Amino acid sequence: MPMAAFALHRPDRLTSRVVFASPHSGNDYPEALLRDSVLDRHAIRSSEDAFVDRLFDCAPEFGAPLLAAAAPRAYVDLNRAANELDPALIEGIRRGPHNPRVASGLGVIPRVVANGRAIYCGKIPEAEAMDRLERVWAPYHARLQQLLDDAHDAHGEAILIDCHSMPHEAVASLARGGRRAEVVIGDRFGASAGAGIVDRIEAAFVAQGFVVARNAPFAGAYTTQQYGRPGRARHAVQVEIDRALYMDEATIRPHDGFEPLRAALRGVIAEIASLGQHEMPLAAE
């Protein structure tokens, strides 16, 4: 069993309205999962956003918390709704309305990892699935909601940055000015965050030399849909970083680009964490 659902890294002094979260970087693989899986310890990590929590771990230095999953995505996918249950995997679950994520094996309890490789040779008990949701999914989202509520209460606005990494092949065909996108920002085509907020986030990446795309091929999933309410001053933006920039995808190990990327992201994180802090109210005429 995972020892914890998440790790919360808090700043010494909370000054930012921004909350950073990394739902797919967890790597505390339960022995029961490894025992029951048909995949080895390496293959089961293929859908993990490895090391993303380390890439963003300076956020508390700039007054913003970082919530990082402990349990791995292959165990519970924290970027899915709790009711995205897969009847092809979980015993006793009835087939509901068509859900393309569930149909492809990527429900809240995943049936497959990257490239559609099956995790199990059969089904798992419904009680096991419910236990995972209770011990991992529910505590993570309860804490995330509390962090966003705290930011909103303190500043009148909350901004969630949902941090992910993407396979290089996902952006290999995307090019801007002859260069492939290195970062994809997802705001569900404007539905999960205000345009001004997203423009500032994009500008922060561009200022550090990144090639940025929006909403293609990733516009945001459950987290941005659930927590993004720009009309209520609650914004949620998904950030995807090309894994090839910092790791060898075959070995799942950081390469020589890791520290330079981390240094560049430090500038991005500092700028994002300061959103709203330098805006002065207009004087009354």
Short mmCIF file of C-alpha atoms in Angstrom, two decimals:
data_model
loop_
_atom_site.label_atom_id
_atom_site.label_comp_id
_atom_site.label_asym_id
_atom_site.label_seq_id
_atom_site.Cartn_x
_atom_site.Cartn_y
_atom_site.Cartn_z
CA MET A 1 0.00 0.00 0.00
CA PRO A 2 1.21 3.56 -0.63
CA MET A 3 2.30 5.12 2.65
CA ALA A 4 0.52 8.34 1.73
CA ALA A 5 -1.77 9.67 -0.97
CA PHE A 6 0.37 12.75 -1.56
CA ALA A 7 3.21 14.93 -0.35
CA LEU A 8 2.46 18.58 0.33
CA HIS A 9 5.33 21.05 0.10
CA ARG A 10 4.34 24.32 1.75
CA PRO A 11 6.15 27.65 1.64
CA ASP A 12 7.40 29.19 4.87
CA ARG A 13 5.05 32.06 4.11
CA LEU A 14 2.07 31.66 1.80
CA THR A 15 2.08 34.73 -0.44
CA SER A 16 0.88 33.41 -3.80
CA ARG A 17 -2.62 32.79 -5.14
CA VAL A 18 -1.14 29.97 -7.23
CA VAL A 19 -1.23 26.28 -6.34
CA PHE A 20 1.03 23.86 -8.20
CA ALA A 21 0.01 20.19 -8.41
CA SER A 22 1.65 17.11 -9.90
CA PRO A 23 -0.91 14.29 -10.04
CA HIS A 24 1.03 11.80 -12.18
CA SER A 25 4.57 11.87 -10.77
CA GLY A 26 3.90 9.47 -7.89
CA ASN A 27 6.23 6.47 -7.77
CA ASP A 28 5.34 4.66 -4.55
CA TYR A 29 4.34 1.38 -6.19
CA PRO A 30 2.51 -0.96 -3.80
CA GLU A 31 3.92 -4.46 -3.68
CA ALA A 32 0.41 -5.83 -4.23
CA LEU A 33 0.15 -3.92 -7.51
CA LEU A 34 3.52 -5.20 -8.69
CA ARG A 35 2.58 -8.74 -7.66
CA ASP A 36 -0.76 -8.67 -9.47
CA SER A 37 0.48 -6.94 -12.62
CA VAL A 38 1.68 -8.75 -15.72
CA LEU A 39 4.16 -5.90 -16.24
CA ASP A 40 7.59 -5.64 -14.65
CA ARG A 41 8.68 -2.76 -12.44
CA HIS A 42 10.06 -0.84 -15.39
CA ALA A 43 7.22 -1.27 -17.87
CA ILE A 44 4.55 -0.28 -15.37
CA ARG A 45 6.23 3.12 -15.00
CA SER A 46 5.72 4.04 -18.67
CA SER A 47 2.66 6.22 -18.03
CA GLU A 48 4.25 7.97 -15.04
CA ASP A 49 5.11 11.67 -15.36
CA ALA A 50 8.49 10.85 -13.89
CA PHE A 51 10.37 13.60 -12.01
CA VAL A 52 7.81 16.33 -12.67
CA ASP A 53 7.53 16.94 -8.93
CA ARG A 54 11.30 17.59 -8.86
CA LEU A 55 11.07 19.97 -11.81
CA PHE A 56 8.56 22.12 -9.94
CA ASP A 57 9.88 21.67 -6.41
CA CYS A 58 11.07 25.26 -6.08
CA ALA A 59 7.47 26.56 -6.01
CA PRO A 60 7.43 26.97 -2.20
CA GLU A 61 10.42 29.33 -2.46
CA PHE A 62 8.11 31.72 -4.28
CA GLY A 63 5.25 31.50 -1.80
CA ALA A 64 3.19 28.78 -3.52
CA PRO A 65 2.43 25.23 -2.36
CA LEU A 66 3.21 22.14 -4.41
CA LEU A 67 0.91 19.13 -4.03
CA ALA A 68 2.55 16.00 -5.42
CA ALA A 69 0.99 12.57 -5.74
CA ALA A 70 2.69 9.71 -3.94
CA ALA A 71 0.69 6.85 -5.44
CA PRO A 72 1.47 6.13 -9.10
CA ARG A 73 -0.87 6.77 -12.00
CA ALA A 74 -1.00 3.03 -12.76
CA TYR A 75 -2.64 2.56 -9.36
CA VAL A 76 -5.04 5.53 -9.30
CA ASP A 77 -5.27 8.25 -11.93
CA LEU A 78 -5.82 11.49 -10.04
CA ASN A 79 -6.66 13.34 -13.26
CA ARG A 80 -9.88 11.37 -13.67
CA ALA A 81 -13.27 11.63 -12.02
CA ALA A 82 -13.98 9.11 -9.28
CA ASN A 83 -16.87 7.68 -11.34
CA GLU A 84 -14.77 6.98 -14.44
CA LEU A 85 -14.80 3.28 -13.62
CA ASP A 86 -13.92 0.67 -16.22
CA PRO A 87 -16.30 -2.32 -16.44
CA ALA A 88 -13.67 -4.16 -18.47
CA LEU A 89 -11.38 -4.07 -15.43
CA ILE A 90 -13.51 -3.84 -12.30
CA GLU A 91 -15.85 -6.65 -11.31
CA GLY A 92 -19.48 -5.66 -10.79
CA ILE A 93 -19.29 -2.30 -12.59
CA ARG A 94 -22.05 -1.73 -15.11
CA ARG A 95 -21.32 -0.19 -18.46
CA GLY A 96 -22.39 3.46 -18.51
CA PRO A 97 -22.52 6.15 -21.19
CA HIS A 98 -19.61 6.07 -23.60
CA ASN A 99 -16.47 7.61 -22.14
CA PRO A 100 -13.47 7.54 -24.51
CA ARG A 101 -10.96 7.59 -21.65
CA VAL A 102 -12.58 4.63 -19.93
CA ALA A 103 -13.05 2.78 -23.23
CA SER A 104 -9.35 3.08 -23.96
CA GLY A 105 -8.44 1.65 -20.54
CA LEU A 106 -7.53 4.98 -18.96
CA GLY A 107 -10.20 5.34 -16.31
CA VAL A 108 -9.61 6.37 -12.72
CA ILE A 109 -8.29 2.86 -12.05
CA PRO A 110 -6.26 2.30 -15.24
CA ARG A 111 -6.43 -0.94 -17.16
CA VAL A 112 -3.44 -0.11 -19.37
CA VAL A 113 -0.25 1.94 -19.32
CA ALA A 114 1.45 3.66 -22.26
CA ASN A 115 0.98 2.13 -25.70
CA GLY A 116 -2.08 0.22 -24.50
CA ARG A 117 -0.16 -2.43 -22.54
CA ALA A 118 -2.43 -4.24 -20.10
CA ILE A 119 -1.58 -3.95 -16.42
CA TYR A 120 -3.48 -7.09 -15.32
CA CYS A 121 -4.35 -10.43 -16.83
CA GLY A 122 -7.95 -10.21 -15.61
CA LYS A 123 -10.31 -8.12 -13.50
CA ILE A 124 -9.88 -6.70 -10.01
CA PRO A 125 -12.57 -6.79 -7.27
CA GLU A 126 -14.85 -3.79 -6.95
CA ALA A 127 -13.90 -3.55 -3.27
CA GLU A 128 -10.26 -3.11 -4.26
CA ALA A 129 -11.11 -0.27 -6.64
CA MET A 130 -13.26 1.49 -4.03
CA ASP A 131 -10.52 1.12 -1.44
CA ARG A 132 -8.01 2.82 -3.72
CA LEU A 133 -10.37 5.72 -4.31
CA GLU A 134 -11.00 6.12 -0.60
CA ARG A 135 -7.34 5.97 0.41
CA VAL A 136 -5.74 7.87 -2.47
CA TRP A 137 -8.15 9.76 -4.74
CA ALA A 138 -10.38 11.29 -2.08
CA PRO A 139 -7.59 12.63 0.20
CA TYR A 140 -5.67 14.11 -2.72
CA HIS A 141 -8.64 15.99 -4.10
CA ALA A 142 -9.83 17.08 -0.67
CA ARG A 143 -6.44 18.66 -0.01
CA LEU A 144 -6.27 20.23 -3.47
CA GLN A 145 -9.70 21.78 -2.96
CA GLN A 146 -8.65 23.13 0.43
CA LEU A 147 -5.49 24.68 -0.98
CA LEU A 148 -7.47 26.42 -3.71
CA ASP A 149 -10.11 27.58 -1.23
CA ASP A 150 -7.37 29.00 1.01
CA ALA A 151 -5.84 30.89 -1.92
CA HIS A 152 -9.22 32.25 -2.95
CA ASP A 153 -10.07 33.31 0.59
CA ALA A 154 -6.74 35.10 0.96
CA HIS A 155 -6.51 36.78 -2.44
CA GLY A 156 -9.99 36.72 -3.98
CA GLU A 157 -8.60 34.46 -6.71
CA ALA A 158 -7.07 31.00 -7.05
CA ILE A 159 -4.91 29.70 -9.91
CA LEU A 160 -4.15 26.01 -10.26
CA ILE A 161 -1.17 24.91 -12.36
CA ASP A 162 -1.59 21.19 -13.05
CA CYS A 163 1.88 19.94 -13.95
CA HIS A 164 2.47 17.06 -16.35
CA SER A 165 4.97 15.66 -18.83
CA MET A 166 4.19 14.24 -22.25
CA PRO A 167 5.88 11.65 -24.47
CA HIS A 168 8.07 13.26 -27.10
CA GLU A 169 6.14 11.46 -29.82
CA ALA A 170 3.00 13.35 -28.78
CA VAL A 171 4.49 16.61 -30.02
CA ALA A 172 6.88 15.32 -32.65
CA SER A 173 4.54 16.43 -35.44
CA LEU A 174 3.66 19.80 -33.90
CA ALA A 175 5.81 22.67 -35.07
CA ARG A 176 5.68 26.43 -34.67
CA GLY A 177 7.97 28.41 -36.94
CA GLY A 178 9.84 25.24 -37.77
CA ARG A 179 10.33 24.30 -34.09
CA ARG A 180 8.43 21.60 -32.22
CA ALA A 181 6.35 22.57 -29.24
CA GLU A 182 8.17 21.87 -25.99
CA VAL A 183 5.36 22.96 -23.68
CA VAL A 184 1.62 22.59 -24.20
CA ILE A 185 -0.69 24.78 -22.14
CA GLY A 186 -4.26 23.51 -21.75
CA ASP A 187 -7.16 25.68 -20.68
CA ARG A 188 -9.94 23.66 -22.30
CA PHE A 189 -10.08 26.23 -25.08
CA GLY A 190 -10.73 29.07 -22.66
CA ALA A 191 -13.25 27.29 -20.45
CA SER A 192 -11.01 26.66 -17.41
CA ALA A 193 -9.04 29.90 -17.08
CA GLY A 194 -9.22 33.58 -17.96
CA ALA A 195 -7.46 34.63 -21.15
CA GLY A 196 -5.25 37.13 -19.36
CA ILE A 197 -4.04 34.48 -16.92
CA VAL A 198 -3.20 32.04 -19.70
CA ASP A 199 -1.43 34.74 -21.70
CA ARG A 200 0.79 35.51 -18.71
CA ILE A 201 1.59 31.83 -18.19
CA GLU A 202 2.51 31.40 -21.84
CA ALA A 203 4.64 34.55 -21.75
CA ALA A 204 6.53 33.19 -18.73
CA PHE A 205 7.53 30.09 -20.69
CA VAL A 206 8.35 32.01 -23.86
CA ALA A 207 10.58 34.40 -21.89
CA GLN A 208 12.69 31.40 -20.86
CA GLY A 209 13.04 30.25 -24.47
CA PHE A 210 10.39 27.53 -24.63
CA VAL A 211 8.32 26.85 -27.73
CA VAL A 212 4.72 26.83 -26.52
CA ALA A 213 1.46 25.51 -27.99
CA ARG A 214 -2.05 25.73 -26.63
CA ASN A 215 -4.63 22.96 -26.25
CA ALA A 216 -3.11 20.63 -28.85
CA PRO A 217 -2.69 17.80 -28.34
CA PHE A 218 -3.67 18.24 -24.66
CA ALA A 219 -6.40 20.69 -23.64
CA GLY A 220 -6.86 19.47 -20.06
CA ALA A 221 -8.80 16.64 -18.45
CA TYR A 222 -10.71 16.15 -15.18
CA THR A 223 -8.65 18.50 -13.04
CA THR A 224 -8.99 21.55 -15.27
CA GLN A 225 -12.66 20.78 -15.86
CA GLN A 226 -13.39 20.34 -12.16
CA TYR A 227 -11.45 23.25 -10.70
CA GLY A 228 -11.50 25.80 -13.50
CA ARG A 229 -14.28 28.35 -12.92
CA PRO A 230 -12.88 31.60 -14.33
CA GLY A 231 -16.19 33.40 -13.81
CA ARG A 232 -15.71 32.77 -10.08
CA ALA A 233 -12.03 33.80 -10.10
CA ARG A 234 -10.91 30.18 -9.99
CA HIS A 235 -8.55 29.32 -12.83
CA ALA A 236 -7.06 25.95 -13.76
CA VAL A 237 -4.34 25.49 -16.38
CA GLN A 238 -2.67 22.26 -17.43
CA VAL A 239 1.02 22.37 -18.34
CA GLU A 240 2.64 19.54 -20.32
CA ILE A 241 6.42 19.42 -20.79
CA ASP A 242 8.15 17.29 -23.42
CA ARG A 243 9.88 14.44 -21.56
CA ALA A 244 12.70 14.39 -24.07
CA LEU A 245 13.88 17.72 -22.64
CA TYR A 246 14.92 16.16 -19.36
CA MET A 247 14.86 12.36 -19.41
CA ASP A 248 15.58 9.25 -21.41
CA GLU A 249 12.10 7.88 -21.99
CA ALA A 250 13.32 4.32 -22.55
CA THR A 251 15.27 4.06 -19.29
CA ILE A 252 13.12 6.55 -17.31
CA ARG A 253 16.21 8.34 -16.05
CA PRO A 254 17.10 12.03 -16.07
CA HIS A 255 19.71 12.97 -18.66
CA ASP A 256 22.07 15.94 -18.94
CA GLY A 257 19.20 18.25 -19.83
CA PHE A 258 17.48 17.82 -16.47
CA GLU A 259 19.28 20.50 -14.47
CA PRO A 260 19.27 23.12 -17.28
CA LEU A 261 15.53 22.56 -17.70
CA ARG A 262 14.99 22.80 -13.97
CA ALA A 263 16.91 26.07 -13.92
CA ALA A 264 14.82 27.49 -16.77
CA LEU A 265 11.62 26.39 -15.08
CA ARG A 266 12.68 28.20 -11.93
CA GLY A 267 12.25 31.47 -13.78
CA VAL A 268 8.88 30.34 -15.13
CA ILE A 269 7.65 29.25 -11.71
CA ALA A 270 8.76 32.51 -10.10
CA GLU A 271 6.83 34.51 -12.69
CA ILE A 272 3.70 32.37 -12.45
CA ALA A 273 3.74 32.41 -8.64
CA SER A 274 3.77 36.21 -8.74
CA LEU A 275 0.58 36.46 -10.78
CA GLY A 276 -1.66 39.14 -9.31
CA GLN A 277 0.93 40.38 -6.83
CA HIS A 278 2.06 43.40 -8.85
CA GLU A 279 -1.35 44.57 -10.01
CA MET A 280 -2.29 47.86 -8.37
CA PRO A 281 -5.92 48.99 -8.05
CA LEU A 282 -6.90 52.04 -10.06
CA ALA A 283 -7.15 55.23 -8.05
CA ALA A 284 -10.59 56.77 -7.82
CA GLU A 285 -11.06 59.79 -10.05
#
